[in-house]
Amino acid sequence: ETGVTQSPTHLIKTRGQQVTLRCSSQSGHNTVSWYQQALGQGPQFIFQYYREEENGRGNFPPRFSGLQFPNYSSELNVNALELDDSALYLCASSLVGASGTQYFGPGTRLLVL
Amino acid sequence: QQQVKQSPQSLIVQKGGISIINCAYENTAFDYFPWYQQFPGKGPALLIAIRPDVSEKKEGRFTISFNKSAKQFSLHIMDSQPGDSATYFCAACSPLNNDMRFGAGTRLTVKP
């Protein structure tokens, strides 16, 4: 059984650019959630995907968007990057209806200059 | 956006001592309360969780105490070990929009 994997591990972008982060779910999990974790803070929920559709969203602007693919892998896209977008982006997988039991990947560290 | 308040921000405990971390929530729609442990450079890992119909849950050295009327819950780590040194996050999950709200975290240091 493989765990949640994310790529890339680190990324440096400049303000105004666009970025795509990728996540592969743990085997057997059909739901993917994305979180933003600023330094020294707890993760903040961005959105969740189930059956390739958004299934819940936190307080993030529309320039944060996502995709889920038939194999349950997922992408997080962020347009028009801002300096405050610098953070660790975490992906977590779970089974539908068990959102509290989420398994996190190691994250992608994004730095926006 | 924070709906879960966690304290203390940092905690130093001697080896063998008891570590206690407290959390309080506001939204009564939350129905699942997990605790996560995070080591530097890693994603959070689920440690233990509780539902509000239970007042206490114990797994090994880790115990959650839950007070539904006060909307508070806490993590107790018995016989704390240096390997327990990590950041601990409480969280609360709502079935309404599937989001999980995390506390700000407690950095635990267990001294040998």
PDB file of C-alpha atoms in Angstrom:
ATOM      1  CA  GLU A   1       0.000   0.000   0.000  1.00  0.00           C
ATOM      2  CA  THR A   2       1.510   3.315  -1.061  1.00  0.00           C
ATOM      3  CA  GLY A   3       0.994   6.514   0.887  1.00  0.00           C
ATOM      4  CA  VAL A   4       0.157   9.984  -0.359  1.00  0.00           C
ATOM      5  CA  THR A   5       2.835  11.458  -2.592  1.00  0.00           C
ATOM      6  CA  GLN A   6       3.258  15.032  -3.777  1.00  0.00           C
ATOM      7  CA  SER A   7       5.375  16.743  -6.390  1.00  0.00           C
ATOM      8  CA  PRO A   8       7.431  18.772  -6.598  1.00  0.00           C
ATOM      9  CA  THR A   9       8.904  18.962  -3.097  1.00  0.00           C
ATOM     10  CA  HIS A  10      10.036  22.556  -3.489  1.00  0.00           C
ATOM     11  CA  LEU A  11       9.186  25.296  -5.943  1.00  0.00           C
ATOM     12  CA  ILE A  12      10.190  28.930  -6.437  1.00  0.00           C
ATOM     13  CA  LYS A  13       7.973  31.259  -8.462  1.00  0.00           C
ATOM     14  CA  THR A  14       7.687  34.996  -8.951  1.00  0.00           C
ATOM     15  CA  ARG A  15       4.669  37.153  -8.227  1.00  0.00           C
ATOM     16  CA  GLY A  16       2.014  36.968 -10.952  1.00  0.00           C
ATOM     17  CA  GLN A  17       3.035  33.541 -12.223  1.00  0.00           C
ATOM     18  CA  GLN A  18       0.926  30.411 -12.166  1.00  0.00           C
ATOM     19  CA  VAL A  19       1.773  27.135 -10.442  1.00  0.00           C
ATOM     20  CA  THR A  20       0.498  23.548 -10.568  1.00  0.00           C
ATOM     21  CA  LEU A  21       1.056  21.136  -7.690  1.00  0.00           C
ATOM     22  CA  ARG A  22       0.371  17.415  -7.947  1.00  0.00           C
ATOM     23  CA  CYS A  23      -0.818  14.740  -5.553  1.00  0.00           C
ATOM     24  CA  SER A  24      -1.300  10.982  -5.732  1.00  0.00           C
ATOM     25  CA  SER A  25      -3.796   9.547  -3.256  1.00  0.00           C
ATOM     26  CA  GLN A  26      -3.202   6.666  -0.921  1.00  0.00           C
ATOM     27  CA  SER A  27      -4.302   3.423  -2.504  1.00  0.00           C
ATOM     28  CA  GLY A  28      -8.064   2.890  -2.167  1.00  0.00           C
ATOM     29  CA  HIS A  29      -8.867   6.488  -1.233  1.00  0.00           C
ATOM     30  CA  ASN A  30     -11.350   8.369  -3.429  1.00  0.00           C
ATOM     31  CA  THR A  31     -11.324  11.824  -1.847  1.00  0.00           C
ATOM     32  CA  VAL A  32      -8.564  14.417  -1.944  1.00  0.00           C
ATOM     33  CA  SER A  33      -8.294  17.572   0.136  1.00  0.00           C
ATOM     34  CA  TRP A  34      -5.803  20.404  -0.207  1.00  0.00           C
ATOM     35  CA  TYR A  35      -4.479  22.582   2.578  1.00  0.00           C
ATOM     36  CA  GLN A  36      -2.227  25.623   2.846  1.00  0.00           C
ATOM     37  CA  GLN A  37       0.094  25.723   5.844  1.00  0.00           C
ATOM     38  CA  ALA A  38       1.888  28.998   6.508  1.00  0.00           C
ATOM     39  CA  LEU A  39       5.035  28.875   8.609  1.00  0.00           C
ATOM     40  CA  GLY A  40       4.206  28.277  12.244  1.00  0.00           C
ATOM     41  CA  GLN A  41       0.491  27.887  11.587  1.00  0.00           C
ATOM     42  CA  GLY A  42      -1.978  25.057  11.302  1.00  0.00           C
ATOM     43  CA  PRO A  43      -3.111  23.846   7.889  1.00  0.00           C
ATOM     44  CA  GLN A  44      -6.003  25.780   6.341  1.00  0.00           C
ATOM     45  CA  PHE A  45      -8.540  23.953   4.204  1.00  0.00           C
ATOM     46  CA  ILE A  46      -8.583  25.028   0.558  1.00  0.00           C
ATOM     47  CA  PHE A  47     -10.979  22.509  -1.002  1.00  0.00           C
ATOM     48  CA  GLN A  48     -11.874  18.856  -1.352  1.00  0.00           C
ATOM     49  CA  TYR A  49     -12.509  16.767  -4.460  1.00  0.00           C
ATOM     50  CA  TYR A  50     -14.634  13.645  -4.816  1.00  0.00           C
ATOM     51  CA  ARG A  51     -15.665  12.003  -8.069  1.00  0.00           C
ATOM     52  CA  GLU A  52     -13.721  14.636  -9.973  1.00  0.00           C
ATOM     53  CA  GLU A  53     -15.860  17.449  -8.580  1.00  0.00           C
ATOM     54  CA  GLU A  54     -15.284  20.016  -5.857  1.00  0.00           C
ATOM     55  CA  ASN A  55     -16.984  18.729  -2.727  1.00  0.00           C
ATOM     56  CA  GLY A  56     -16.375  21.541  -0.264  1.00  0.00           C
ATOM     57  CA  ARG A  57     -14.302  24.715  -0.178  1.00  0.00           C
ATOM     58  CA  GLY A  58     -12.668  26.891   2.418  1.00  0.00           C
ATOM     59  CA  ASN A  59     -12.191  30.643   2.368  1.00  0.00           C
ATOM     60  CA  PHE A  60      -9.823  30.858  -0.613  1.00  0.00           C
ATOM     61  CA  PRO A  61     -10.270  33.021  -3.735  1.00  0.00           C
ATOM     62  CA  PRO A  62     -11.164  31.527  -7.142  1.00  0.00           C
ATOM     63  CA  ARG A  63      -7.563  31.796  -8.351  1.00  0.00           C
ATOM     64  CA  PHE A  64      -7.070  28.627  -6.301  1.00  0.00           C
ATOM     65  CA  SER A  65      -8.540  25.831  -8.393  1.00  0.00           C
ATOM     66  CA  GLY A  66      -8.194  22.095  -8.590  1.00  0.00           C
ATOM     67  CA  LEU A  67      -8.732  18.943 -10.552  1.00  0.00           C
ATOM     68  CA  GLN A  68      -9.238  15.317  -9.647  1.00  0.00           C
ATOM     69  CA  PHE A  69      -8.563  12.603 -12.186  1.00  0.00           C
ATOM     70  CA  PRO A  70     -10.259   9.194 -12.634  1.00  0.00           C
ATOM     71  CA  ASN A  71      -7.370   7.517 -10.788  1.00  0.00           C
ATOM     72  CA  TYR A  72      -8.103   9.874  -7.837  1.00  0.00           C
ATOM     73  CA  SER A  73      -4.861  11.832  -8.257  1.00  0.00           C
ATOM     74  CA  SER A  74      -5.259  15.574  -8.050  1.00  0.00           C
ATOM     75  CA  GLU A  75      -3.806  18.931  -9.000  1.00  0.00           C
ATOM     76  CA  LEU A  76      -3.879  22.281  -7.244  1.00  0.00           C
ATOM     77  CA  ASN A  77      -3.542  25.299  -9.519  1.00  0.00           C
ATOM     78  CA  VAL A  78      -2.846  28.790  -8.269  1.00  0.00           C
ATOM     79  CA  ASN A  79      -3.021  31.716 -10.681  1.00  0.00           C
ATOM     80  CA  ALA A  80      -1.656  35.232 -10.285  1.00  0.00           C
ATOM     81  CA  LEU A  81       0.648  34.243  -7.432  1.00  0.00           C
ATOM     82  CA  GLU A  82       1.010  36.656  -4.533  1.00  0.00           C
ATOM     83  CA  LEU A  83       3.791  36.875  -1.968  1.00  0.00           C
ATOM     84  CA  ASP A  84       1.388  35.619   0.729  1.00  0.00           C
ATOM     85  CA  ASP A  85       0.904  32.396  -1.218  1.00  0.00           C
ATOM     86  CA  SER A  86       4.313  31.298   0.035  1.00  0.00           C
ATOM     87  CA  ALA A  87       3.538  28.272   2.200  1.00  0.00           C
ATOM     88  CA  LEU A  88       3.612  24.497   2.488  1.00  0.00           C
ATOM     89  CA  TYR A  89       0.815  22.994   0.412  1.00  0.00           C
ATOM     90  CA  LEU A  90      -0.481  19.716   1.759  1.00  0.00           C
ATOM     91  CA  CYS A  91      -2.576  17.128   0.045  1.00  0.00           C
ATOM     92  CA  ALA A  92      -4.570  14.604   2.062  1.00  0.00           C
ATOM     93  CA  SER A  93      -6.562  11.602   0.926  1.00  0.00           C
ATOM     94  CA  SER A  94      -9.457   9.855   2.580  1.00  0.00           C
ATOM     95  CA  LEU A  95     -12.548   7.827   1.904  1.00  0.00           C
ATOM     96  CA  VAL A  96     -15.749   9.744   1.208  1.00  0.00           C
ATOM     97  CA  GLY A  97     -17.666  10.370   4.433  1.00  0.00           C
ATOM     98  CA  ALA A  98     -14.521   9.949   6.510  1.00  0.00           C
ATOM     99  CA  SER A  99     -13.067  13.412   6.061  1.00  0.00           C
ATOM    100  CA  GLY A 100     -11.668  13.442   9.557  1.00  0.00           C
ATOM    101  CA  THR A 101      -9.465  10.432   8.886  1.00  0.00           C
ATOM    102  CA  GLN A 102      -7.166  12.010   6.371  1.00  0.00           C
ATOM    103  CA  TYR A 103      -3.704  10.866   5.402  1.00  0.00           C
ATOM    104  CA  PHE A 104      -1.338  13.645   4.468  1.00  0.00           C
ATOM    105  CA  GLY A 105       1.471  13.779   1.989  1.00  0.00           C
ATOM    106  CA  PRO A 106       4.810  15.450   2.781  1.00  0.00           C
ATOM    107  CA  GLY A 107       3.762  18.678   1.095  1.00  0.00           C
ATOM    108  CA  THR A 108       5.148  21.035  -1.521  1.00  0.00           C
ATOM    109  CA  ARG A 109       7.042  24.062  -0.232  1.00  0.00           C
ATOM    110  CA  LEU A 110       6.192  27.051  -2.464  1.00  0.00           C
ATOM    111  CA  LEU A 111       8.167  30.272  -2.295  1.00  0.00           C
ATOM    112  CA  VAL A 112       6.854  33.298  -4.174  1.00  0.00           C
ATOM    113  CA  LEU A 113       9.382  36.085  -4.760  1.00  0.00           C
TER     114      LEU A 113
ATOM    115  CA  GLN B   1     -11.309  31.546   9.630  1.00  0.00           C
ATOM    116  CA  GLN B   2      -9.920  29.923  12.769  1.00  0.00           C
ATOM    117  CA  GLN B   3     -12.696  28.139  14.617  1.00  0.00           C
ATOM    118  CA  VAL B   4     -10.448  25.987  16.772  1.00  0.00           C
ATOM    119  CA  LYS B   5      -8.289  27.588  19.454  1.00  0.00           C
ATOM    120  CA  GLN B   6      -5.302  25.638  20.733  1.00  0.00           C
ATOM    121  CA  SER B   7      -3.046  26.181  23.726  1.00  0.00           C
ATOM    122  CA  PRO B   8      -0.299  26.350  24.734  1.00  0.00           C
ATOM    123  CA  GLN B   9       1.715  27.504  21.740  1.00  0.00           C
ATOM    124  CA  SER B  10       4.760  25.666  23.058  1.00  0.00           C
ATOM    125  CA  LEU B  11       5.358  23.145  25.819  1.00  0.00           C
ATOM    126  CA  ILE B  12       8.495  21.761  27.432  1.00  0.00           C
ATOM    127  CA  VAL B  13       8.199  18.558  29.456  1.00  0.00           C
ATOM    128  CA  GLN B  14      10.735  16.312  31.132  1.00  0.00           C
ATOM    129  CA  LYS B  15      11.046  12.722  29.972  1.00  0.00           C
ATOM    130  CA  GLY B  16       8.454  10.606  31.742  1.00  0.00           C
ATOM    131  CA  GLY B  17       6.174  13.550  32.423  1.00  0.00           C
ATOM    132  CA  ILE B  18       2.646  14.235  31.195  1.00  0.00           C
ATOM    133  CA  SER B  19       2.081  16.577  28.258  1.00  0.00           C
ATOM    134  CA  ILE B  20      -1.318  18.265  28.075  1.00  0.00           C
ATOM    135  CA  ILE B  21      -2.579  20.259  25.099  1.00  0.00           C
ATOM    136  CA  ASN B  22      -5.971  21.937  25.089  1.00  0.00           C
ATOM    137  CA  CYS B  23      -8.359  22.938  22.333  1.00  0.00           C
ATOM    138  CA  ALA B  24     -11.686  24.738  22.191  1.00  0.00           C
ATOM    139  CA  TYR B  25     -14.093  24.964  19.299  1.00  0.00           C
ATOM    140  CA  GLU B  26     -17.018  27.180  18.413  1.00  0.00           C
ATOM    141  CA  ASN B  27     -19.054  25.418  15.753  1.00  0.00           C
ATOM    142  CA  THR B  28     -21.432  22.808  17.154  1.00  0.00           C
ATOM    143  CA  ALA B  29     -21.679  21.242  13.694  1.00  0.00           C
ATOM    144  CA  PHE B  30     -18.249  19.690  14.174  1.00  0.00           C
ATOM    145  CA  ASP B  31     -18.640  15.965  14.701  1.00  0.00           C
ATOM    146  CA  TYR B  32     -15.140  14.527  14.588  1.00  0.00           C
ATOM    147  CA  PHE B  33     -12.075  15.679  16.481  1.00  0.00           C
ATOM    148  CA  PRO B  34      -8.688  14.280  15.416  1.00  0.00           C
ATOM    149  CA  TRP B  35      -5.231  15.074  16.678  1.00  0.00           C
ATOM    150  CA  TYR B  36      -2.305  15.192  14.301  1.00  0.00           C
ATOM    151  CA  GLN B  37       1.428  14.977  14.950  1.00  0.00           C
ATOM    152  CA  GLN B  38       3.831  16.725  12.610  1.00  0.00           C
ATOM    153  CA  PHE B  39       7.598  16.380  12.466  1.00  0.00           C
ATOM    154  CA  PRO B  40       9.749  18.960  10.635  1.00  0.00           C
ATOM    155  CA  GLY B  41       9.655  18.460   6.878  1.00  0.00           C
ATOM    156  CA  LYS B  42       6.762  16.004   7.064  1.00  0.00           C
ATOM    157  CA  GLY B  43       3.034  16.193   6.616  1.00  0.00           C
ATOM    158  CA  PRO B  44       0.745  15.806   9.645  1.00  0.00           C
ATOM    159  CA  ALA B  45       0.066  12.219  10.724  1.00  0.00           C
ATOM    160  CA  LEU B  46      -3.166  11.149  12.399  1.00  0.00           C
ATOM    161  CA  LEU B  47      -2.521  10.267  16.032  1.00  0.00           C
ATOM    162  CA  ILE B  48      -5.892   9.686  17.665  1.00  0.00           C
ATOM    163  CA  ALA B  49      -9.453  10.926  17.181  1.00  0.00           C
ATOM    164  CA  ILE B  50     -12.759  11.115  19.023  1.00  0.00           C
ATOM    165  CA  ARG B  51     -16.440  11.682  18.306  1.00  0.00           C
ATOM    166  CA  PRO B  52     -18.572  13.879  20.604  1.00  0.00           C
ATOM    167  CA  ASP B  53     -20.652  10.983  21.929  1.00  0.00           C
ATOM    168  CA  VAL B  54     -17.608   9.736  23.843  1.00  0.00           C
ATOM    169  CA  SER B  55     -15.966  11.592  26.754  1.00  0.00           C
ATOM    170  CA  GLU B  56     -12.590   9.881  26.616  1.00  0.00           C
ATOM    171  CA  LYS B  57     -10.538   7.746  24.269  1.00  0.00           C
ATOM    172  CA  LYS B  58      -7.226   6.115  25.037  1.00  0.00           C
ATOM    173  CA  GLU B  59      -4.681   4.590  22.675  1.00  0.00           C
ATOM    174  CA  GLY B  60      -1.442   3.566  24.302  1.00  0.00           C
ATOM    175  CA  ARG B  61       0.141   6.604  25.935  1.00  0.00           C
ATOM    176  CA  PHE B  62      -2.246   9.011  24.197  1.00  0.00           C
ATOM    177  CA  THR B  63      -5.640   9.998  25.645  1.00  0.00           C
ATOM    178  CA  ILE B  64      -8.254  12.441  24.385  1.00  0.00           C
ATOM    179  CA  SER B  65     -10.632  13.958  26.913  1.00  0.00           C
ATOM    180  CA  PHE B  66     -13.761  15.549  25.449  1.00  0.00           C
ATOM    181  CA  ASN B  67     -16.199  17.957  27.125  1.00  0.00           C
ATOM    182  CA  LYS B  68     -19.120  18.525  24.766  1.00  0.00           C
ATOM    183  CA  SER B  69     -20.958  21.075  26.941  1.00  0.00           C
ATOM    184  CA  ALA B  70     -17.831  23.229  27.271  1.00  0.00           C
ATOM    185  CA  LYS B  71     -16.859  22.622  23.633  1.00  0.00           C
ATOM    186  CA  GLN B  72     -13.355  21.696  24.716  1.00  0.00           C
ATOM    187  CA  PHE B  73     -11.089  18.735  24.212  1.00  0.00           C
ATOM    188  CA  SER B  74      -7.558  17.905  25.211  1.00  0.00           C
ATOM    189  CA  LEU B  75      -4.697  15.553  24.416  1.00  0.00           C
ATOM    190  CA  HIS B  76      -2.760  13.916  27.221  1.00  0.00           C
ATOM    191  CA  ILE B  77       0.556  12.221  26.477  1.00  0.00           C
ATOM    192  CA  MET B  78       1.589   9.994  29.365  1.00  0.00           C
ATOM    193  CA  ASP B  79       5.216   9.030  30.010  1.00  0.00           C
ATOM    194  CA  SER B  80       6.386  11.590  27.415  1.00  0.00           C
ATOM    195  CA  GLN B  81       9.489  10.574  25.482  1.00  0.00           C
ATOM    196  CA  PRO B  82      12.052  12.632  23.512  1.00  0.00           C
ATOM    197  CA  GLY B  83      10.713  10.965  20.356  1.00  0.00           C
ATOM    198  CA  ASP B  84       7.359  12.653  21.045  1.00  0.00           C
ATOM    199  CA  SER B  85       8.980  16.031  20.370  1.00  0.00           C
ATOM    200  CA  ALA B  86       6.950  17.405  17.470  1.00  0.00           C
ATOM    201  CA  THR B  87       4.194  19.879  16.680  1.00  0.00           C
ATOM    202  CA  TYR B  88       0.710  18.713  17.610  1.00  0.00           C
ATOM    203  CA  PHE B  89      -2.451  19.989  15.962  1.00  0.00           C
ATOM    204  CA  CYS B  90      -5.989  19.513  17.127  1.00  0.00           C
ATOM    205  CA  ALA B  91      -8.671  19.631  14.471  1.00  0.00           C
ATOM    206  CA  ALA B  92     -12.414  19.609  14.105  1.00  0.00           C
ATOM    207  CA  CYS B  93     -14.275  18.239  11.120  1.00  0.00           C
ATOM    208  CA  SER B  94     -17.693  19.254   9.865  1.00  0.00           C
ATOM    209  CA  PRO B  95     -19.767  16.981   7.617  1.00  0.00           C
ATOM    210  CA  LEU B  96     -21.545  20.018   6.150  1.00  0.00           C
ATOM    211  CA  ASN B  97     -18.826  21.127   3.756  1.00  0.00           C
ATOM    212  CA  ASN B  98     -16.205  18.453   4.443  1.00  0.00           C
ATOM    213  CA  ASP B  99     -13.631  20.885   5.721  1.00  0.00           C
ATOM    214  CA  MET B 100     -11.377  20.262   8.662  1.00  0.00           C
ATOM    215  CA  ARG B 101     -10.364  23.204  10.833  1.00  0.00           C
ATOM    216  CA  PHE B 102      -7.008  22.995  12.546  1.00  0.00           C
ATOM    217  CA  GLY B 103      -5.728  24.694  15.659  1.00  0.00           C
ATOM    218  CA  ALA B 104      -2.568  26.778  15.388  1.00  0.00           C
ATOM    219  CA  GLY B 105      -0.411  23.982  16.798  1.00  0.00           C
ATOM    220  CA  THR B 106       1.624  23.244  19.918  1.00  0.00           C
ATOM    221  CA  ARG B 107       5.345  22.675  19.667  1.00  0.00           C
ATOM    222  CA  LEU B 108       6.203  19.997  22.220  1.00  0.00           C
ATOM    223  CA  THR B 109       9.759  19.478  23.417  1.00  0.00           C
ATOM    224  CA  VAL B 110      10.479  16.524  25.689  1.00  0.00           C
ATOM    225  CA  LYS B 111      13.808  16.889  27.448  1.00  0.00           C
ATOM    226  CA  PRO B 112      15.818  13.736  28.273  1.00  0.00           C
TER     227      PRO B 112
END
